[in-house]
Structures are given as C-alpha cells and as structure tokens.
Amino acid sequence: MKPAAFDYARPADWPAALALLAGGARPMAGGQSLGPMLNLRLAQPERVADLRHLPGYAGVEVQGEAIRIGAGTTHAAIEDGAVPGRLGAILAGVARRIAYRPVRNRGTIGGSLAHADPAADWVAVLPAFPGHAVALGPYGERRIPLARFVTGVFETALAPGELLRAIELPVLPETARWSHWKFCRKPGEFSKATACLLALPDAPPRLVLAALDTAPLVIEDATGLDPAALVTSISDPWRRRLALTALRRVLEGAA
Amino acid sequence: MTRRPITLTVNGRAETVLAEPRTHLADLLRGELLLTGTHIGCEHGVCGACTVEVDGAPARSCILHAGACEGSGIRTIEGFDADPVMAALREAFSAEHALQCGYCTPGMLVTARDIVLRLPEADEARVREELAGNLCRCTGYRGIVHAILRVLAERRAT
Amino acid sequence: MTEQGVGASLRRKEDARFLHGRGRYVGDIAPRGLLEVAFLRSPVAHARLTGIGKPEGAEERVFAAADLPEIGPIRANSALPGFRASDQPALATGKLRHVGEPIAACLAASRAEAEDLAAACRLDYEPLPAVADMLTARAPGTPLIHEHWPDNAFLETRRDEDLSDLDAVAAAKVVRRLRTARQSMAPLEGRGVLAEWDPRLEQLILTSSTQMPHVTKTGLAECLGLDEGQVRVIAPDVGGGFGYKGILLPEELVCAALAIRLGRPVRWLEDRLESLTAHANCREHHYIVTAWADAGGRLLGAEVDATVDAGAYSCYPFSACLEAAQIGSIFPGPYTLPRFRYRTVSACTNKPPILPYRGVARTGVCYAMETTLDALARKLGLSAEAVRLANLVPPEAMPYRNLVGKVFDSGDYPEAVRRAVAAVDVPRIRARQAAGECVGFGLSVFCEQGAHGTSVYHGWGIPFVPGYEQAQARFTPDGVLELRTGVHSHGQGLETTLAQVAHEVLGVDPARVRLVHGDTALTPYSTGTWGSRAMVMAGGAVAEACRLLGERAIAIGAALLQAEPGTATLRNGAVQAGEASISLDQIARTWFRHPQNLPRDVDKGGLEVTAGYRPDPDTGTHSYACHAVTVRIETETGLVTIEDYVVVEDGGRLVNPMIVDGQVLGGTAQGIGTALYEEMPFDAEGQPLAGTLADYLLPGATEVPSIRIDHMETPSPWTRFGQKGIGESGAIGPPAAIINAINDALAPLGAEVTDLPATPARLLAAIEAAR
C-alpha cells in the first residue's frame, strides 16, 4: 500500500519545529515506525515534520555526571559506541538487537521512545535508568523521569505541542550490574516479553518488565521481589509464562 | 498533493525529480529514475528487498519518503560497478549458488557488503544474525551465508 | 559426463543479470500512458453486496462487475464424481465470499492515487455469518457460501475397506488428530499484471508474474470470449513461484478487460498486504488418523479422515479438490501399506481459495503419516528407524505398484533412512536426554511424485491435462543454439540446466545456448512449471529436439565434408568424418547464408526442430528423501532450536547437483517455516490476522540451519537421463521430521504437539496439558 497524501516539512530550527507541531504536524524522527504506518495508511497526517536536521538533534554529550543523548541519535550510532563508558556498553548491547541494521541506521532512540510501542526496546530499557527525558515545548525545556515517560500503549507524558529533545542518563560506574532479557523467536521480531535490571552500588536494584499490553512496569526497588506476583494480571498463559521467565532471568543474571 | 522537486545524488549523479512527498524512495528510484534493480517486497521495512545505501549506510528505501531524501546521497545496486567488494560478492554469490529467482538479491548484496566492510571478523553466527533483516524465499540462505564468509575470508587473507 | 553437460555443477548463466539488478520483473515495465490499478476488496468474509458508491467525479475510473460484463466467470471444475462447481466472478457479484475478494478496480496514474479512489468508494453490504472453520462448515444450519449447494463442500472422496478386525489382531493402535495451518506462500515478489492491447495485431498482450503463461492464455481467452490467437501472455523474470503463480487470476482478467476497453496499458502489482490477507491460500489440513501395527512395527492398516480448507472458490486450473482428493492416493507414502480406508473432504469456507503450494498435499500427508508412525513406535517401544524399515518399499520390489495404484519407479528407500540415521550421533542425543536435556531426534521419509502426466491428470478432469512436452531447438545463422520451451524458469535455473542438456547432446558450449521462455508467442504450448516436472519434461523435450537437430546438422556436415553416408558423427560441437571436421557454426552459416553449398537432398526443415516428449510410462518419477532432525527445546519459553538437519535425497540422475542442492535447501527452509513459524490465523468472523511480515513470520538466516545434504543417485528407468523431479521435495519432509523430534524431546514430559506450526505457545500449552 501507498500512504495517503501528506505534506512534508523540514524545520531548520527548534522554534520552527514547535510551530509546525502547533499547526498539527506529525513529528518524525528516523521514520522507521512511522514509515510503515504511513504506507499502511494507519497514520494519515496532513503534514509530517521531519526532525532529523534540527541542530543538536543527534549526538552524545557528557555533561559532568550526566550523559545527554540527542533524541535523534540512531540505534546504529549507539550500537557502534557513541555513548561512552559502562552506560555506553549497556546501551550498545540493547541497540544491537533492535530490528535490523538498515533500520538501526535510520531509527532513533528518541523517536522510538516517543512512539511508545510497548514492545520496543528503548521503551522497555530506559525506565530502568535514573534519568530524564528532556521535553521541549513552547515554554522551554522540562525534564520527565524516564520511569514515568511512557504512560500507556503508544502514550507518553509529552504534552500536546511538546517534542522529545534528548535523553539524560547518569554516567555509570564500572561496577554497575545490568541484566536484560527479551524473548523473540527471530532477530528483529517485536519482543513478546522484556525485563531488565540495573543495580548501582549503594542503591536498590531497579527493574522493568515490558512488552506488556500496558506501559512498562517499573519497580524502583526489586529487592526480595516475588516474580510470580508481578505477572498475575497477564491473561494469556504463554505471555504470562514468558514474563515470569524474563523476570527470573534478569534477577538471576544481573552481573 | 502536488509533486515537488526533490534534489538528491544517486549513484554519484545529481538528480532533481518531481515527486509527491508520499512517494517512497524505492518508487522514486524505480519510477522516476528507472533504477529498477531496487525491488519492493513488503513496504513495511521487514523483508529487506529494497535495501539501498543512503548517505553511506544501508537503509530501507520503502519506508523512507521523498521529502526526507532531499539532499541525500543514494547508492543502488546499479551503482556498485566499480566497487571491488561488490565484485567479490557477486563472484561469490554465483559460485555458492546464493540466488535463485533474483528478487531479494540486490538488497541482499547491499546488506552483505555492509557486513563485509563493517564486521571484518564476523563468523557464521554473526553473519546469519546480520542477515536476519533480509528475507530470501528461495535459497534457504546457505549459499548466501557461505558467499559472505568466503569474501570475508578472502579479505582477511590479503 | 563432460565438464558442462548433464551432471556438472555448472554456474548459472542467469546469475549475472540478477547480481547487477538487471532482472526484468513485471513491476519494472511501465509503458507510456500506464494506468495503475488498486482493487477495492471485500472487508468482510461473508456478506450480500448491495451497492457500490463510486467517488463523485471519478465514476469513469472505477469499474465494478456490472461495468465489465465482457468478463465471464472463472470455472475450474473437476470430473470427479460429486464435484460441485463454483463460478468465481472476477469482480464480486451479489455476494462477498472472503476477505480481500476483488469488488472494483480503481484506475489512476499512480498506485497511490488509485488507492485514494478505492478508499473513497462506499460499500453497502449485509453481513452474513462467516464460515471460518472447515470442520463445522458442513454442519446443519451453517449458512451456505454457494447457495445452490446442499452444504459447504466441493467434494468428498472415499475408499471403503473394512478394517474392523484389526483391533483384535494389532499389537498397537494409535489415533491422532492433527492440524496444519493456513499459510501464505509468500514469494518475495508478489503477483503482478500488465495488460496492453495491440491494435495492429488485434491482440491482448498480458505480462504477468506467472509460472504457466500458456495456461493463463487459454484461461484468459475462455473467460474473455477471445480466440487464443488474440492473446499473448508474457512471463518475464518472476520473483519466486512455489505454486502461488500457478493460477488464472481475477486480477488478470480485469486488467485485460480494462486494457481492451480503454486502449491503454493497465497494471496491477500485488502488495504484501494483499498477498497476506487476500491470498493466504494453502496448506490448511485436518486429519484424524488411525493406524494399526504388529509387534514388529509392521503396519496392518490405516484409516484417514481428512479435511482440507479449500476456501471460497475453485481456482483455475487446479480446482478446489486437487489437494484433498490427492490425500487418498498419496497417504500410503513410500510404504507397503496393506489395508487402507479413507474419506477426504474439500470444505468450502469464507477464506481465500486454496492453491497447491510446493509439495501440494504431500507436506500435510507426510506430517500425518510420519507423526502417526512415531506414535506407533513409542507405543511399541521401537525406534523410529525400525518402524520405517519395517514398512518401506524394498529396493528389490521396484518398480512397485502400491494398493492405490501409485507406481514407484526406482530407488532404495530403506538405504536413505539408514544413511540419515548414520549421519547423526543418535546415542549422544539419547545420553543428553538421559541427563535431563530437552533434546529430541526425529525422522521423516517420503516420496515425491513429479512430472506426472496425461495418464494421471486426465482422471482429474480439471481444466488442463499435460500431454507431450515440446521444445524447439534451432541454430541462428552465427551458430548460436536457441532453445524455446513453454516451461518457465523462475529460480530453478533452467537457462543453465537446459543448456547443459543441449551441450550433452550437441556438444555446443552452454555459453552459446540461449533459452527463450516465458512468452506464448515465441514458445511451444506447455502447461508450464509446476509439479516438479520441468527438468524431466522440458529436459527430455530439449534433448529430443537437439538430437533431431543434430541429425540434420550431421547430414549437412557430411555432405560438406564429402563423407560416406553414415560415417559422420557429431562430437564436441562439430561434425566429424575421419580426420575431417566442420563446426556447427559453419554448418549453420551454410544453411542460412550459403544455401548454394547445401546438398540437393537436404532436409528442407532446416536447422530448426520442434520435438515432443513424454516419459513412458508417464505416471511420474518418484524422488524420495529422509530428513533427520535434532532439536533443543527451552521448556521455560517453548522456543525450539534446530541443532542439526540432515537430508538424504535421491533425485535420480542430477543434471546440475549445485542447483538441485539449492532446490532442496530452499524447499527445506520453507518446510521449516511450515513446521515452526508460518501461520495465517483467521478469527471467527473470517478476518485474517497477520497483515505484515512482522506478524506472518518467514524463516530468516538465523532460523534455517546449515542443512547437510547427502545424495543418492538412482536413475529413473523412465526418463531421458534418469533424472527425477525434485523441486518440491525439500518442502515436504520438514514438518514431520521437526515435530517428531519435538515430540521425542517432549516424551519424558508426556507431552505431544499435534498442530502446526509448533509455536512456543503451542509447545508450552502441550507441556502444561501433560502436567
């Protein structure tokens, strides 16, 4: 299928992007989720605002104890080591298993997070980090804790007219323990169950269970967690079993 | 929606074509520039038949729409005639019987070339993982995997 | 064998164009003034169509059935007693019978604009309850899909034999209920049609991604009321067939009628959504198998009750009953089954009409027979191998006629099993099992009838019966050998293998042989490429045409060499007599350009021969194989990993072993899809639920292991070089072998999988059920 007709705009700066949004344009980052939706006519925007060329949209900056990842940074860049240190190694491992390389070359961390597909990798992984999504609106920037950014299936905490500009994550010590498990029958398939766990020194382990039919489940302190109690609301027996397996694997596997 | 001029570089040549913003790159290449070597298999970004190089990296041309291509450099299967890696891959694909109907082949080759250049140490498991986004319905993949491993080995040996 | 003749792994002549992106598929062809078609398709499975509202101002660009009365319905009847005919309208009339059924053609300069038109059409219909389950399709009170029928079935076939005594004498009896999923064949290139009207020749030129251009031509002429001289069908490069393109399409008829009506080229290219949802059309079988065996595992008898979901219409040319009715004749498989009783039903449902997919009914039948044999083996405490060896047709019985009249030409079936088992370290698998690992080993054995001809097909009484396969061989004035065949090559490598055949006979360098195929105006009539027939039939025809052409060349060459009659021979592409020799090039040049030098008694037919070929008997070749699979199962998730895959295959004499391996590997990959991944689910309303390849999973490079192939080469006594049809073979064995391996692994848990594909969810459900 071919898309319904739409107009295309390429804002040169952030105010122009916000203005387009205010006019009803659909923001597009790498377009790897929106593209198929346009082709299937599941999305029929009147206008698409292509964010890729905004200044500072892509790129990684270390700012003291924080690492700021531009929302337009591609999965491939992260896979290839754009993010430094322990955090970068963790994110690279996640990125490598997103879709396929030609998709990772275009798809972006911010686009994926803002799209908020419950099965998507960044949606599942980023809430494990004590960091923020940086939103830009007409009033300026605001920071939304990653654990509360995705609020539902294809729903986020972004207000109408806001754009996701960057993701801020903490520099991680080399001793940070990380465990991540997802179930796909074949590479690139949407996950049927994802869990991840981040344990920082002197902090309780943070755990996320995702690829559910809700927003990801974030447990700020997974100490003594009973995995079985967490999955009772999943009605499909296989998906429940997978979620349970995901939880058990990450609880055992954090190293 | 009206057609608008889109300027891009294709296989080293500057081109300006008229296209609706909704036209995807694969249709643009095939319909406007008559570069029919790029094939359309699903238009959902899954099968990989339409894979071309965009600004130096493989991308799905079926989910990239005309406007977003403005100013981009595109290389299609027709644009690799002087490329030694592609020449080696073509030779290996034929020797290893890595193609039958030929429909997935152009996208497969673009991906294969990226694997060879980006992952010179790749083993069979890694090659298979990297090929996961390119579907072939004819060969069962063995010939394709062997062809890529052959070129990797040749390059490591020289 | 020479380095380029029959038996050589010659590299493919066709590769170069594909490797440079220069293949020419129907979507690559866009004549001036082209109009693209988007079809308005049924959104529901069953309804009464009451009205179509065309978008205002676009009335003359939207064509419904009433606008194209010149298109007659597609009729694919069978002469089998009791078959009920269904007329398939090219565009829906009165009723909608499956999701995706074409209702109207919308034309525009681009596909996107044509889709805009389709989206703007209004559709009025009264929904009817959908018949989505083949097993309840005939239940009283079920709404009728074809209202003049007594119930929703195209055909029921039976073989009655009283098996009631077997309960008392058998050492073991098993009953299994088994199900295979509805699939989409999913060649990477979808279907596509370009129709043009040539006013000079008063001829319709239809370019279509088809496996059978001549049959399509006949069908087009019939449905459009044209004479066949007014129709030319071209099949350009075709991006995979597998049976999906062995059909006369409603879309072909509509595009043809529109091109004639409008005098402009009209093109429709199927997209993936259409392919998956409107055309998921194969493999859906249900079996209840009962089998009895003695203590040694020897089968005493079997009873099969089989239902095939044939969908809403009978497709041209294979009909809606080929698949189900065939189950009766192929269920005994490679075994010496002594007693047999069956009933088969071709159920009519509100789903896309069924087409034969690579292996046709054999994939399901093999699955049913082989899983049942393993169930018997488990019950008797015998190995899977022992049960196979107790029942396979022995080599000394060849040629063997089984109890339903199938004749097997040659081979050593037990040896295939022995070799397959020997290739696997079975004791190690048993040791791993004993150590608690969830691993399993499974076998499947089957034979594949290929190239079956007139004597088999006339009985079906479907729209075509394959007869003598013809080929033309001719020299051009510069000595290039041109071969013309009605079979079409779409991945099988016929441009290479038929050149090898020609080389074998005439000694011409394969590089100087050109195959012309895929154009009804240029090639002799043929039923096309299906049923693992091309290499046997066209190979035989090309060999015969080349032999006759060689005789003519020898006669001319001998005269030019002034040799004694009968002393000249053809060797290495030249006619030789004693020390003297003249090349075929020179002979060709003489015929075409220096006829003054020809002998007076020269054959005036010249250097152009059409020859026909049919094996005798033409009941078909039987290639056969044993697949041996090792799987590992993750019991926490239900994930199955194929650790090892062995295929022992006998395709008779292999014309090009490299290409045969490619066929076996590709078929096996498709069979792995059938076993583990591919399923088009339909809901109770008949809605297909997988609309993209992210939902309908095709095996990728990580799902298909490095398959090990071992060849046996028992020539068929009936074919030109001893070759057997082998194109479908790989797709037949995998579901049976893989599920047997899975059930071997699950046996300690008391669990068993019976439904395909064996998804993680189904595996976990089976494990749960056994707890």
Tab-separated table of C-alpha atoms in Angstrom, chain A residues 1-5 36 38-42 44 100 181 183-190 192 236-242 244-246 248-249 252, chain C residues 111-113 115-116 119 271-273 634-639 676-677 691-694 697-700 702-703 757-761 764 767-768 771:
chain	number	residue	atom	x	y	z
A	1	MET	CA	0.000	0.000	0.000
A	2	LYS	CA	0.994	3.599	-0.528
A	3	PRO	CA	0.472	6.389	2.002
A	4	ALA	CA	-2.394	8.801	1.884
A	5	ALA	CA	-1.188	12.166	0.665
A	36	PRO	CA	5.284	1.530	7.704
A	38	LEU	CA	2.097	5.728	6.639
A	39	ASN	CA	2.378	3.014	3.987
A	40	LEU	CA	-0.437	1.051	5.603
A	41	ARG	CA	-2.490	4.226	5.973
A	42	LEU	CA	-2.695	3.541	9.691
A	44	GLN	CA	-2.744	9.733	7.822
A	100	TYR	CA	17.879	-4.871	11.698
A	181	TRP	CA	16.408	-10.391	28.592
A	183	PHE	CA	12.006	-13.028	24.006
A	184	CYS	CA	11.914	-13.019	20.230
A	185	ARG	CA	11.653	-16.076	18.069
A	186	LYS	CA	13.802	-14.416	15.454
A	187	PRO	CA	16.065	-11.377	15.469
A	188	GLY	CA	14.220	-8.176	14.767
A	189	GLU	CA	10.856	-9.535	15.822
A	190	PHE	CA	8.958	-7.424	18.321
A	192	LYS	CA	6.969	-10.801	23.489
A	236	ASP	CA	-2.516	-15.072	28.129
A	237	PRO	CA	-0.817	-18.088	29.749
A	238	TRP	CA	2.131	-18.127	27.358
A	239	ARG	CA	2.809	-14.409	27.705
A	240	ARG	CA	2.491	-14.769	31.479
A	241	ARG	CA	4.997	-17.568	31.431
A	242	LEU	CA	7.375	-15.554	29.245
A	244	LEU	CA	7.850	-14.742	34.517
A	245	THR	CA	10.843	-16.211	32.720
A	246	ALA	CA	12.044	-12.728	31.834
A	248	ARG	CA	13.629	-14.751	36.715
A	249	ARG	CA	16.368	-14.462	34.133
A	252	GLU	CA	19.456	-14.338	38.335
C	111	ARG	CA	-0.927	3.413	-7.424
C	112	ALA	CA	-1.206	5.875	-4.544
C	113	GLU	CA	-3.929	7.831	-6.336
C	115	GLU	CA	-5.682	3.668	-3.607
C	116	ASP	CA	-7.123	7.098	-2.791
C	119	ALA	CA	-10.552	4.429	-0.098
C	271	ASP	CA	1.343	-5.563	-2.433
C	272	ARG	CA	2.261	-7.520	0.670
C	273	LEU	CA	-0.936	-6.678	2.494
C	634	GLU	CA	13.709	-24.384	26.043
C	635	THR	CA	10.896	-25.613	28.281
C	636	GLU	CA	10.575	-22.271	30.058
C	637	THR	CA	9.604	-20.434	26.861
C	638	GLY	CA	8.714	-23.117	24.336
C	639	LEU	CA	11.449	-21.981	21.980
C	676	LEU	CA	7.635	-23.692	13.289
C	677	TYR	CA	6.709	-20.199	12.111
C	691	GLY	CA	-1.071	-8.215	7.798
C	692	THR	CA	2.688	-7.742	7.646
C	693	LEU	CA	5.788	-9.893	7.584
C	694	ALA	CA	6.342	-8.807	11.179
C	697	LEU	CA	6.940	-14.927	10.244
C	698	LEU	CA	9.074	-16.221	7.416
C	699	PRO	CA	12.226	-18.107	8.343
C	700	GLY	CA	15.355	-15.993	8.090
C	702	THR	CA	19.014	-17.383	11.805
C	703	GLU	CA	16.094	-19.819	11.679
C	757	PRO	CA	3.170	-24.561	13.413
C	758	ALA	CA	4.740	-25.722	16.648
C	759	THR	CA	4.931	-22.254	18.129
C	760	PRO	CA	6.311	-21.643	21.613
C	761	ALA	CA	2.768	-21.024	22.805
C	764	LEU	CA	4.023	-24.657	26.378
C	767	ILE	CA	3.627	-29.234	28.292
C	768	GLU	CA	1.045	-27.662	30.615
C	771	ARG	CA	1.224	-31.860	33.833
